[in-house]
Amino acid sequence: MERATLGKLSVRDLEVPEGGRVLARVDFNVPLEDGRITDDSRIRAALPTIELLLERGARLILCSHLGRPKGRDPETSLRPASERLGELIDAPVHQADEVVGPEVRRGADRLPPGNVLVLENTRWERGETKNDPKLAKELASLADAYVNDAFGAAHRAHASTVGVAEHLPAAAGLLLEREVVTLRGMIERPERPLVVVLGGAKVTDKIALIERFLDTADALLIGGAMCFSFFRAQGIPTGDSLVEDEGVELAGKALELAERSDCRLLLPEDLVLGSEFDAGADVREADGVEVPDGWMGLDIGKGTAEAYGREIAKAGSVFWNGPMGAFELDPFAAGTRAVAEAVAEAPGATVVGGGDSAAALAEFGLADRVTHLSTGGGAALELLEGRELPGVEALDDA
Ligand code: ADP
Ligand code: MG
């Protein structure tokens, strides 16, 4: 098969003058607990681009957001991330105290080739999320070229993802490129049959994806709380299960769409019920999908898990987003685990996107058993919905 390309300038082809300064936007938005990183996979995912630039003798300036601070906030400092980076690469890593300003400029000017300077959290600057032209220009003035490797932030038009690219030669990093090419491939030329597994909490979050895949996939398997919007739309009692009112109407439309589509839409055939959303809840296995009052559907049942597993095993390619149940609670994790195992065993190409799906896969120790585990939740979904990602659009054409 012809290798798909991004159509954008790649960091591989970016000309970096000897000792040139490169500003790379990375996604170091890692989970922190008491100032410690609990999962460094986003930092590790950025290493190929970082190492490539350092090997070329660049003076490398990195920037990222972390969390959602609304101004300077030491709790969201990038220092833990830059310290972790320093342990992972064989190059000196320095942490700036600010995002931009005279101190940062001096640091960037004095940075020796082969060294890394990490700017502070871009969201400490109010102009970041507003794509403020002044901030974009200030960021750009630190470097001779720009690389965006922050796929997880590519759906946001911010100063560090979009505005800055106007002022410099702007290339795609290796991670961003792989993410976009792989995810687009799922829509544009998947190995068939394409089996899509969608779960999670809300239909409203995923309706655009459901509609898109009813158009392009061969089978769409629904799990998670969102199946209850479908059941409610079919007039099936859902008890105390999580149902969004708005979701019921959307699910009804999706059911109509499915009737006219070549894609098979599969809903659960059995459930695991709980008396409440709690690991200590009373638990009951239900043969069908009717949920009595006083009970909530919190996982797909064994029969459903097996049926979904069979579909996944037959697939030419699989895309999975959203857990099948409340997998954070032990009694309701089996359905998600079964799907994760089926995806890990599947002979076809397997792509997983979504924060909680990725967390589930990691928790089951299966993260390295899929073809591609997306680092971008929202960005991956928007791309699959067919929307342009501003952070990709802003880069130079190839
Ligand atoms: P992702 O981050 O992978 O896109 P979502 O954020 O859409 O996934 O959904 C994950 C959340 O959905 C989890 O917190 C999980 O507890 C919840 N969830 C899944 N199934 C159920 C259910 N049956 N009842 C209540 N919550 C559920
Ligand atoms: Mg989530």
mmCIF file with all atom_site columns, C-alpha atoms in Angstrom, residues 82 85 98 193 248 275 297:
data_model
loop_
_atom_site.group_PDB
_atom_site.id
_atom_site.type_symbol
_atom_site.label_atom_id
_atom_site.label_alt_id
_atom_site.label_comp_id
_atom_site.label_asym_id
_atom_site.label_entity_id
_atom_site.label_seq_id
_atom_site.pdbx_PDB_ins_code
_atom_site.Cartn_x
_atom_site.Cartn_y
_atom_site.Cartn_z
_atom_site.occupancy
_atom_site.B_iso_or_equiv
_atom_site.pdbx_formal_charge
_atom_site.auth_seq_id
_atom_site.auth_comp_id
_atom_site.auth_asym_id
_atom_site.auth_atom_id
_atom_site.pdbx_PDB_model_num
ATOM 1 C CA . SER A 1 82  ? 11.693  18.802 32.470 1.00 0.00 ? 82  SER A CA 1
ATOM 2 C CA . LEU A 1 85  ? 13.015  14.559 30.425 1.00 0.00 ? 85  LEU A CA 1
ATOM 3 C CA . GLU A 1 98  ? 8.728   31.942 32.720 1.00 0.00 ? 98  GLU A CA 1
ATOM 4 C CA . PRO A 1 193 ? -13.861 -5.054 7.844  1.00 0.00 ? 193 PRO A CA 1
ATOM 5 C CA . VAL A 1 248 ? -31.749 9.980  23.815 1.00 0.00 ? 248 VAL A CA 1
ATOM 6 C CA . SER A 1 275 ? -27.055 -0.757 43.169 1.00 0.00 ? 275 SER A CA 1
ATOM 7 C CA . GLY A 1 297 ? -26.188 -0.638 34.264 1.00 0.00 ? 297 GLY A CA 1
#
